């Protein structure tokens, strides 16, 4: 046999030396993580999962609430359109028959305080407190019945009132609407404010709130109490100092002005 080359002998030597080496081998151990750190990591991961799930559910709820609000607005718009068409048809039918169509008496009134506290009798002051008219140019909605009509007649020198249309109710709520949450005055900037305040009675969006107020529905008391009294400005052009204390029918500003309250509200928003 041919003698082994230097390369192969050296290779064999190296392999033999490495194989027969008696040097002790040291295993590298990973550092042990404290149990408290592991618990904290598990808690943080659990909280992150819960936050992610809550965010997803909130997005889904917001999307569904938007669909419900749009559906409610469309339903109420169709209802308003049907009521207007019915009123027009009744007027035309009455005209053809040679008579007159008398619409139903309004069930909603808007009261605006136009005088301060000087010279107000105790009884009138108490009635205005019941109507939540504590400041000048405050406005509130009132359901008309026998008792409220009597109370309005007692405070006619200090307030003006009338019968608002649905458009006036919408403008007041959209432009000057504030809700009462935990006895605090919160602006109605989102439907979540309405749902938190009166969601328990089925009013979840602005369309529901406007419909309940304008039609004086079964939950009118809860909806009206949720609304903070409107704070209006002085009317453009102002009140005349000579006619402010005179009744509206006599050319003044106080008392019942019927449908003309809508023009006054437009000047005061």
PDB file of C-alpha atoms in Angstrom, residues 4-19:
ATOM      1  CA  UNK A   4      -0.368   8.047   3.490  1.00  0.00           C
ATOM      2  CA  UNK A   5       0.105  11.595   2.445  1.00  0.00           C
ATOM      3  CA  UNK A   6       0.815  14.416   4.880  1.00  0.00           C
ATOM      4  CA  UNK A   7      -2.563  15.910   4.333  1.00  0.00           C
ATOM      5  CA  UNK A   8      -4.469  12.762   5.148  1.00  0.00           C
ATOM      6  CA  UNK A   9      -2.255  11.954   8.159  1.00  0.00           C
ATOM      7  CA  UNK A  10      -2.692  15.427   9.537  1.00  0.00           C
ATOM      8  CA  UNK A  11      -6.440  15.168   8.946  1.00  0.00           C
ATOM      9  CA  UNK A  12      -6.574  11.858  10.732  1.00  0.00           C
ATOM     10  CA  UNK A  13      -4.562  13.310  13.548  1.00  0.00           C
ATOM     11  CA  UNK A  14      -6.863  16.226  13.907  1.00  0.00           C
ATOM     12  CA  UNK A  15      -9.932  14.015  13.863  1.00  0.00           C
ATOM     13  CA  UNK A  16      -8.379  11.662  16.380  1.00  0.00           C
ATOM     14  CA  UNK A  17      -7.311  14.496  18.607  1.00  0.00           C
ATOM     15  CA  UNK A  18     -10.749  16.002  18.574  1.00  0.00           C
ATOM     16  CA  UNK A  19     -12.407  12.648  19.143  1.00  0.00           C
TER      17      UNK A  19
END
